[in-house]
């Protein structure tokens, strides 16, 4: 007979995702997750063998979430960049867990990353090098913005418009 008192693997992943969305990947520890689920940390190992499996799930969710947001925009470079920026600003901790840290590819569905890369390639409609340059330009600006690296008096709209002009020129 199955134990119905403890959390399911799905509930564990859902709670881990909530924890990261609220407090960032650095807050994800087996102890913090167990506390949120009102169980002992050792009980988590019945569902996952290590933290990386949970991180992989979170990153896969982040890739799919970003992909979904980008699918909603018109397929041109500026709208694509704006949608990426809006997604990152709306999901700063998920963005950081997904885009700022190495992916735990061994524990995730490879299609999650492949779909996002394919979408970038389609919108850029150029070589792999052009797609990498475009991604770097947009991601770099967004990352610096989220990290608070621009001066508080910076004219962000003007800077972002310049990024969009550069993107269209690639």
JSON list of C-alpha atoms in Angstrom, two decimals:
[
{"chain": "A", "resi": 1, "resn": "UNK", "atom": "CA", "xyz": [0.00, 0.00, 0.00]},
{"chain": "A", "resi": 2, "resn": "UNK", "atom": "CA", "xyz": [1.34, 3.42, -0.95]},
{"chain": "A", "resi": 3, "resn": "UNK", "atom": "CA", "xyz": [2.12, 5.99, 1.70]},
{"chain": "A", "resi": 4, "resn": "UNK", "atom": "CA", "xyz": [-0.43, 8.78, 1.29]},
{"chain": "A", "resi": 5, "resn": "UNK", "atom": "CA", "xyz": [0.79, 10.86, 4.23]},
{"chain": "A", "resi": 6, "resn": "UNK", "atom": "CA", "xyz": [3.92, 12.32, 2.66]},
{"chain": "A", "resi": 7, "resn": "UNK", "atom": "CA", "xyz": [4.32, 14.59, -0.32]},
{"chain": "A", "resi": 8, "resn": "UNK", "atom": "CA", "xyz": [4.31, 13.22, -3.83]},
{"chain": "A", "resi": 9, "resn": "UNK", "atom": "CA", "xyz": [7.24, 13.78, -6.18]},
{"chain": "A", "resi": 10, "resn": "UNK", "atom": "CA", "xyz": [5.06, 16.25, -8.11]},
{"chain": "A", "resi": 11, "resn": "UNK", "atom": "CA", "xyz": [4.22, 18.19, -4.94]},
{"chain": "A", "resi": 12, "resn": "UNK", "atom": "CA", "xyz": [7.90, 18.27, -3.99]},
{"chain": "A", "resi": 13, "resn": "UNK", "atom": "CA", "xyz": [8.80, 19.75, -7.39]},
{"chain": "A", "resi": 14, "resn": "UNK", "atom": "CA", "xyz": [5.91, 22.23, -7.25]},
{"chain": "A", "resi": 15, "resn": "UNK", "atom": "CA", "xyz": [6.95, 23.42, -3.80]},
{"chain": "A", "resi": 16, "resn": "UNK", "atom": "CA", "xyz": [10.60, 23.69, -4.87]},
{"chain": "A", "resi": 17, "resn": "UNK", "atom": "CA", "xyz": [9.54, 25.82, -7.83]},
{"chain": "A", "resi": 18, "resn": "UNK", "atom": "CA", "xyz": [7.49, 28.08, -5.56]},
{"chain": "A", "resi": 19, "resn": "UNK", "atom": "CA", "xyz": [10.43, 28.43, -3.18]},
{"chain": "A", "resi": 20, "resn": "UNK", "atom": "CA", "xyz": [12.76, 29.44, -6.01]},
{"chain": "A", "resi": 21, "resn": "UNK", "atom": "CA", "xyz": [10.21, 31.84, -7.54]},
{"chain": "A", "resi": 22, "resn": "UNK", "atom": "CA", "xyz": [9.84, 33.53, -4.13]},
{"chain": "A", "resi": 23, "resn": "UNK", "atom": "CA", "xyz": [13.41, 33.52, -2.83]},
{"chain": "A", "resi": 24, "resn": "UNK", "atom": "CA", "xyz": [15.82, 32.41, -5.54]},
{"chain": "A", "resi": 25, "resn": "UNK", "atom": "CA", "xyz": [17.81, 29.28, -6.25]},
{"chain": "A", "resi": 26, "resn": "UNK", "atom": "CA", "xyz": [20.22, 30.01, -3.40]},
{"chain": "A", "resi": 27, "resn": "UNK", "atom": "CA", "xyz": [17.32, 29.42, -0.98]},
{"chain": "A", "resi": 28, "resn": "UNK", "atom": "CA", "xyz": [16.73, 25.91, -2.30]},
{"chain": "A", "resi": 29, "resn": "UNK", "atom": "CA", "xyz": [18.14, 23.47, 0.18]},
{"chain": "A", "resi": 30, "resn": "UNK", "atom": "CA", "xyz": [16.77, 20.08, 1.12]},
{"chain": "A", "resi": 31, "resn": "UNK", "atom": "CA", "xyz": [16.16, 21.41, 4.63]},
{"chain": "A", "resi": 32, "resn": "UNK", "atom": "CA", "xyz": [14.24, 24.50, 3.45]},
{"chain": "A", "resi": 33, "resn": "UNK", "atom": "CA", "xyz": [12.17, 22.39, 1.09]},
{"chain": "A", "resi": 34, "resn": "UNK", "atom": "CA", "xyz": [11.45, 19.82, 3.78]},
{"chain": "A", "resi": 35, "resn": "UNK", "atom": "CA", "xyz": [10.39, 22.56, 6.19]},
{"chain": "A", "resi": 36, "resn": "UNK", "atom": "CA", "xyz": [7.92, 23.90, 3.63]},
{"chain": "A", "resi": 37, "resn": "UNK", "atom": "CA", "xyz": [6.52, 20.40, 3.16]},
{"chain": "A", "resi": 38, "resn": "UNK", "atom": "CA", "xyz": [6.44, 19.76, 6.93]},
{"chain": "A", "resi": 39, "resn": "UNK", "atom": "CA", "xyz": [8.59, 16.66, 6.68]},
{"chain": "A", "resi": 40, "resn": "UNK", "atom": "CA", "xyz": [12.14, 15.63, 7.57]},
{"chain": "A", "resi": 41, "resn": "UNK", "atom": "CA", "xyz": [14.80, 16.44, 5.01]},
{"chain": "A", "resi": 42, "resn": "UNK", "atom": "CA", "xyz": [15.77, 12.78, 4.80]},
{"chain": "A", "resi": 43, "resn": "UNK", "atom": "CA", "xyz": [12.25, 11.98, 3.57]},
{"chain": "A", "resi": 44, "resn": "UNK", "atom": "CA", "xyz": [12.90, 13.97, 0.39]},
{"chain": "A", "resi": 45, "resn": "UNK", "atom": "CA", "xyz": [15.41, 11.36, -0.71]},
{"chain": "A", "resi": 46, "resn": "UNK", "atom": "CA", "xyz": [12.54, 8.92, -1.22]},
{"chain": "A", "resi": 47, "resn": "UNK", "atom": "CA", "xyz": [11.61, 11.06, -4.23]},
{"chain": "A", "resi": 48, "resn": "UNK", "atom": "CA", "xyz": [14.92, 12.49, -5.47]},
{"chain": "A", "resi": 49, "resn": "UNK", "atom": "CA", "xyz": [18.47, 11.28, -5.01]},
{"chain": "A", "resi": 50, "resn": "UNK", "atom": "CA", "xyz": [20.06, 14.74, -4.98]},
{"chain": "A", "resi": 51, "resn": "UNK", "atom": "CA", "xyz": [19.35, 18.47, -5.16]},
{"chain": "A", "resi": 52, "resn": "UNK", "atom": "CA", "xyz": [20.48, 18.66, -8.80]},
{"chain": "A", "resi": 53, "resn": "UNK", "atom": "CA", "xyz": [17.39, 16.68, -9.85]},
{"chain": "A", "resi": 54, "resn": "UNK", "atom": "CA", "xyz": [15.21, 19.39, -8.33]},
{"chain": "A", "resi": 55, "resn": "UNK", "atom": "CA", "xyz": [17.30, 22.15, -9.93]},
{"chain": "A", "resi": 56, "resn": "UNK", "atom": "CA", "xyz": [16.96, 20.42, -13.31]},
{"chain": "A", "resi": 57, "resn": "UNK", "atom": "CA", "xyz": [13.18, 20.39, -12.90]},
{"chain": "A", "resi": 58, "resn": "UNK", "atom": "CA", "xyz": [13.16, 24.09, -12.01]},
{"chain": "A", "resi": 59, "resn": "UNK", "atom": "CA", "xyz": [15.38, 24.97, -14.96]},
{"chain": "A", "resi": 60, "resn": "UNK", "atom": "CA", "xyz": [13.25, 22.92, -17.35]},
{"chain": "A", "resi": 61, "resn": "UNK", "atom": "CA", "xyz": [10.21, 24.78, -16.05]},
{"chain": "A", "resi": 62, "resn": "UNK", "atom": "CA", "xyz": [12.02, 28.08, -16.58]},
{"chain": "A", "resi": 63, "resn": "UNK", "atom": "CA", "xyz": [12.99, 27.21, -20.16]},
{"chain": "A", "resi": 64, "resn": "UNK", "atom": "CA", "xyz": [9.42, 26.17, -20.96]},
{"chain": "A", "resi": 65, "resn": "UNK", "atom": "CA", "xyz": [7.98, 29.26, -19.27]},
{"chain": "A", "resi": 66, "resn": "UNK", "atom": "CA", "xyz": [10.30, 31.55, -21.24]},
{"chain": "A", "resi": 67, "resn": "UNK", "atom": "CA", "xyz": [9.51, 29.68, -24.46]},
{"chain": "A", "resi": 68, "resn": "UNK", "atom": "CA", "xyz": [5.78, 30.09, -23.86]},
{"chain": "A", "resi": 69, "resn": "UNK", "atom": "CA", "xyz": [6.18, 33.82, -23.24]},
{"chain": "A", "resi": 70, "resn": "UNK", "atom": "CA", "xyz": [8.21, 34.23, -26.42]},
{"chain": "A", "resi": 71, "resn": "UNK", "atom": "CA", "xyz": [5.67, 32.31, -28.49]},
{"chain": "A", "resi": 72, "resn": "UNK", "atom": "CA", "xyz": [3.06, 34.92, -27.62]},
{"chain": "A", "resi": 73, "resn": "UNK", "atom": "CA", "xyz": [4.91, 37.75, -29.36]},
{"chain": "A", "resi": 74, "resn": "UNK", "atom": "CA", "xyz": [5.06, 38.61, -33.03]},
{"chain": "A", "resi": 75, "resn": "UNK", "atom": "CA", "xyz": [7.99, 36.84, -34.68]},
{"chain": "A", "resi": 76, "resn": "UNK", "atom": "CA", "xyz": [10.28, 39.81, -35.12]},
{"chain": "A", "resi": 77, "resn": "UNK", "atom": "CA", "xyz": [13.47, 40.64, -33.29]},
{"chain": "A", "resi": 78, "resn": "UNK", "atom": "CA", "xyz": [12.26, 43.67, -31.32]},
{"chain": "A", "resi": 79, "resn": "UNK", "atom": "CA", "xyz": [9.06, 42.04, -30.08]},
{"chain": "A", "resi": 80, "resn": "UNK", "atom": "CA", "xyz": [11.03, 38.92, -29.24]},
{"chain": "A", "resi": 81, "resn": "UNK", "atom": "CA", "xyz": [13.57, 40.90, -27.21]},
{"chain": "A", "resi": 82, "resn": "UNK", "atom": "CA", "xyz": [10.81, 42.83, -25.45]},
{"chain": "A", "resi": 83, "resn": "UNK", "atom": "CA", "xyz": [8.99, 39.60, -24.58]},
{"chain": "A", "resi": 84, "resn": "UNK", "atom": "CA", "xyz": [12.21, 38.09, -23.19]},
{"chain": "A", "resi": 85, "resn": "UNK", "atom": "CA", "xyz": [12.88, 41.18, -21.09]},
{"chain": "A", "resi": 86, "resn": "UNK", "atom": "CA", "xyz": [9.30, 41.27, -19.80]},
{"chain": "A", "resi": 87, "resn": "UNK", "atom": "CA", "xyz": [9.45, 37.58, -18.88]},
{"chain": "A", "resi": 88, "resn": "UNK", "atom": "CA", "xyz": [12.75, 38.05, -17.04]},
{"chain": "A", "resi": 89, "resn": "UNK", "atom": "CA", "xyz": [11.49, 41.09, -15.11]},
{"chain": "A", "resi": 90, "resn": "UNK", "atom": "CA", "xyz": [8.27, 39.28, -14.18]},
{"chain": "A", "resi": 91, "resn": "UNK", "atom": "CA", "xyz": [10.17, 36.14, -13.09]},
{"chain": "A", "resi": 92, "resn": "UNK", "atom": "CA", "xyz": [13.53, 37.37, -11.75]},
{"chain": "A", "resi": 93, "resn": "UNK", "atom": "CA", "xyz": [14.34, 34.36, -9.58]},
{"chain": "A", "resi": 94, "resn": "UNK", "atom": "CA", "xyz": [13.25, 31.80, -12.18]},
{"chain": "A", "resi": 95, "resn": "UNK", "atom": "CA", "xyz": [15.20, 33.76, -14.79]},
{"chain": "A", "resi": 96, "resn": "UNK", "atom": "CA", "xyz": [18.32, 33.66, -12.61]},
{"chain": "A", "resi": 97, "resn": "UNK", "atom": "CA", "xyz": [17.94, 29.94, -11.92]},
{"chain": "A", "resi": 98, "resn": "UNK", "atom": "CA", "xyz": [17.46, 29.20, -15.60]},
{"chain": "A", "resi": 99, "resn": "UNK", "atom": "CA", "xyz": [19.60, 31.72, -17.47]},
{"chain": "A", "resi": 100, "resn": "UNK", "atom": "CA", "xyz": [22.35, 32.73, -15.04]},
{"chain": "A", "resi": 101, "resn": "UNK", "atom": "CA", "xyz": [23.49, 29.34, -13.77]},
{"chain": "A", "resi": 102, "resn": "UNK", "atom": "CA", "xyz": [24.76, 26.27, -15.64]},
{"chain": "A", "resi": 103, "resn": "UNK", "atom": "CA", "xyz": [21.93, 24.02, -16.79]},
{"chain": "A", "resi": 104, "resn": "UNK", "atom": "CA", "xyz": [21.66, 20.60, -15.17]},
{"chain": "A", "resi": 105, "resn": "UNK", "atom": "CA", "xyz": [21.06, 18.97, -18.53]},
{"chain": "A", "resi": 106, "resn": "UNK", "atom": "CA", "xyz": [21.40, 15.41, -17.23]},
{"chain": "A", "resi": 107, "resn": "UNK", "atom": "CA", "xyz": [18.15, 15.72, -15.30]},
{"chain": "A", "resi": 108, "resn": "UNK", "atom": "CA", "xyz": [15.92, 17.57, -17.74]},
{"chain": "A", "resi": 109, "resn": "UNK", "atom": "CA", "xyz": [14.04, 16.94, -20.94]},
{"chain": "A", "resi": 110, "resn": "UNK", "atom": "CA", "xyz": [16.40, 18.04, -23.73]},
{"chain": "A", "resi": 111, "resn": "UNK", "atom": "CA", "xyz": [13.43, 19.34, -25.71]},
{"chain": "A", "resi": 112, "resn": "UNK", "atom": "CA", "xyz": [12.98, 22.22, -23.24]},
{"chain": "A", "resi": 113, "resn": "UNK", "atom": "CA", "xyz": [16.28, 23.80, -24.22]},
{"chain": "A", "resi": 114, "resn": "UNK", "atom": "CA", "xyz": [16.04, 22.74, -27.87]},
{"chain": "A", "resi": 115, "resn": "UNK", "atom": "CA", "xyz": [12.64, 24.40, -28.32]},
{"chain": "A", "resi": 116, "resn": "UNK", "atom": "CA", "xyz": [13.93, 27.70, -26.97]},
{"chain": "A", "resi": 117, "resn": "UNK", "atom": "CA", "xyz": [17.07, 27.58, -29.13]},
{"chain": "A", "resi": 118, "resn": "UNK", "atom": "CA", "xyz": [14.99, 26.71, -32.20]},
{"chain": "A", "resi": 119, "resn": "UNK", "atom": "CA", "xyz": [12.70, 29.65, -31.52]},
{"chain": "A", "resi": 120, "resn": "UNK", "atom": "CA", "xyz": [15.66, 32.02, -31.19]},
{"chain": "A", "resi": 121, "resn": "UNK", "atom": "CA", "xyz": [17.10, 30.71, -34.45]},
{"chain": "A", "resi": 122, "resn": "UNK", "atom": "CA", "xyz": [13.76, 31.14, -36.22]},
{"chain": "A", "resi": 123, "resn": "UNK", "atom": "CA", "xyz": [13.24, 34.72, -35.06]},
{"chain": "A", "resi": 124, "resn": "UNK", "atom": "CA", "xyz": [16.82, 35.78, -35.76]},
{"chain": "A", "resi": 125, "resn": "UNK", "atom": "CA", "xyz": [16.62, 34.06, -39.16]},
{"chain": "A", "resi": 126, "resn": "UNK", "atom": "CA", "xyz": [20.37, 34.00, -39.55]},
{"chain": "A", "resi": 127, "resn": "UNK", "atom": "CA", "xyz": [23.44, 31.96, -38.78]},
{"chain": "A", "resi": 128, "resn": "UNK", "atom": "CA", "xyz": [24.20, 30.34, -35.45]},
{"chain": "A", "resi": 129, "resn": "UNK", "atom": "CA", "xyz": [26.74, 33.11, -34.91]},
{"chain": "A", "resi": 130, "resn": "UNK", "atom": "CA", "xyz": [24.09, 35.80, -35.47]},
{"chain": "A", "resi": 131, "resn": "UNK", "atom": "CA", "xyz": [21.71, 34.02, -33.11]},
{"chain": "A", "resi": 132, "resn": "UNK", "atom": "CA", "xyz": [24.41, 33.78, -30.42]},
{"chain": "A", "resi": 133, "resn": "UNK", "atom": "CA", "xyz": [25.26, 37.46, -30.85]},
{"chain": "A", "resi": 134, "resn": "UNK", "atom": "CA", "xyz": [21.59, 38.45, -30.64]},
{"chain": "A", "resi": 135, "resn": "UNK", "atom": "CA", "xyz": [21.00, 36.27, -27.58]},
{"chain": "A", "resi": 136, "resn": "UNK", "atom": "CA", "xyz": [24.12, 37.65, -25.90]},
{"chain": "A", "resi": 137, "resn": "UNK", "atom": "CA", "xyz": [23.09, 41.24, -26.57]},
{"chain": "A", "resi": 138, "resn": "UNK", "atom": "CA", "xyz": [19.57, 40.85, -25.21]},
{"chain": "A", "resi": 139, "resn": "UNK", "atom": "CA", "xyz": [20.46, 38.51, -22.36]},
{"chain": "A", "resi": 140, "resn": "UNK", "atom": "CA", "xyz": [23.44, 40.63, -21.33]},
{"chain": "A", "resi": 141, "resn": "UNK", "atom": "CA", "xyz": [21.40, 43.81, -21.09]},
{"chain": "A", "resi": 142, "resn": "UNK", "atom": "CA", "xyz": [18.56, 42.11, -19.23]},
{"chain": "A", "resi": 143, "resn": "UNK", "atom": "CA", "xyz": [20.95, 40.38, -16.84]},
{"chain": "A", "resi": 144, "resn": "UNK", "atom": "CA", "xyz": [22.77, 43.61, -16.01]},
{"chain": "A", "resi": 145, "resn": "UNK", "atom": "CA", "xyz": [19.43, 45.37, -15.54]},
{"chain": "A", "resi": 146, "resn": "UNK", "atom": "CA", "xyz": [18.15, 42.71, -13.14]},
{"chain": "A", "resi": 147, "resn": "UNK", "atom": "CA", "xyz": [21.40, 42.74, -11.21]},
{"chain": "A", "resi": 148, "resn": "UNK", "atom": "CA", "xyz": [21.02, 46.50, -10.69]},
{"chain": "A", "resi": 149, "resn": "UNK", "atom": "CA", "xyz": [24.29, 47.23, -12.49]},
{"chain": "A", "resi": 150, "resn": "UNK", "atom": "CA", "xyz": [23.04, 50.35, -14.27]},
{"chain": "A", "resi": 151, "resn": "UNK", "atom": "CA", "xyz": [23.06, 53.68, -12.41]},
{"chain": "A", "resi": 152, "resn": "UNK", "atom": "CA", "xyz": [19.75, 54.62, -10.82]},
{"chain": "A", "resi": 153, "resn": "UNK", "atom": "CA", "xyz": [19.54, 57.70, -13.04]},
{"chain": "A", "resi": 154, "resn": "UNK", "atom": "CA", "xyz": [20.17, 55.74, -16.27]},
{"chain": "A", "resi": 155, "resn": "UNK", "atom": "CA", "xyz": [17.73, 56.35, -19.07]},
{"chain": "A", "resi": 156, "resn": "UNK", "atom": "CA", "xyz": [16.79, 52.70, -19.42]},
{"chain": "A", "resi": 157, "resn": "UNK", "atom": "CA", "xyz": [14.21, 53.20, -22.15]},
{"chain": "A", "resi": 158, "resn": "UNK", "atom": "CA", "xyz": [16.76, 54.97, -24.34]},
{"chain": "A", "resi": 159, "resn": "UNK", "atom": "CA", "xyz": [19.38, 52.31, -23.66]},
{"chain": "A", "resi": 160, "resn": "UNK", "atom": "CA", "xyz": [16.92, 49.51, -24.39]},
{"chain": "A", "resi": 161, "resn": "UNK", "atom": "CA", "xyz": [15.86, 51.18, -27.64]},
{"chain": "A", "resi": 162, "resn": "UNK", "atom": "CA", "xyz": [19.51, 51.26, -28.66]},
{"chain": "A", "resi": 163, "resn": "UNK", "atom": "CA", "xyz": [19.76, 47.52, -27.90]},
{"chain": "A", "resi": 164, "resn": "UNK", "atom": "CA", "xyz": [16.74, 46.94, -30.15]},
{"chain": "A", "resi": 165, "resn": "UNK", "atom": "CA", "xyz": [18.34, 48.98, -32.94]},
{"chain": "A", "resi": 166, "resn": "UNK", "atom": "CA", "xyz": [21.54, 46.97, -32.62]},
{"chain": "A", "resi": 167, "resn": "UNK", "atom": "CA", "xyz": [19.55, 43.74, -32.65]},
{"chain": "A", "resi": 168, "resn": "UNK", "atom": "CA", "xyz": [17.76, 44.71, -35.84]},
{"chain": "A", "resi": 169, "resn": "UNK", "atom": "CA", "xyz": [21.11, 45.58, -37.44]},
{"chain": "A", "resi": 170, "resn": "UNK", "atom": "CA", "xyz": [22.54, 42.08, -36.91]}
]
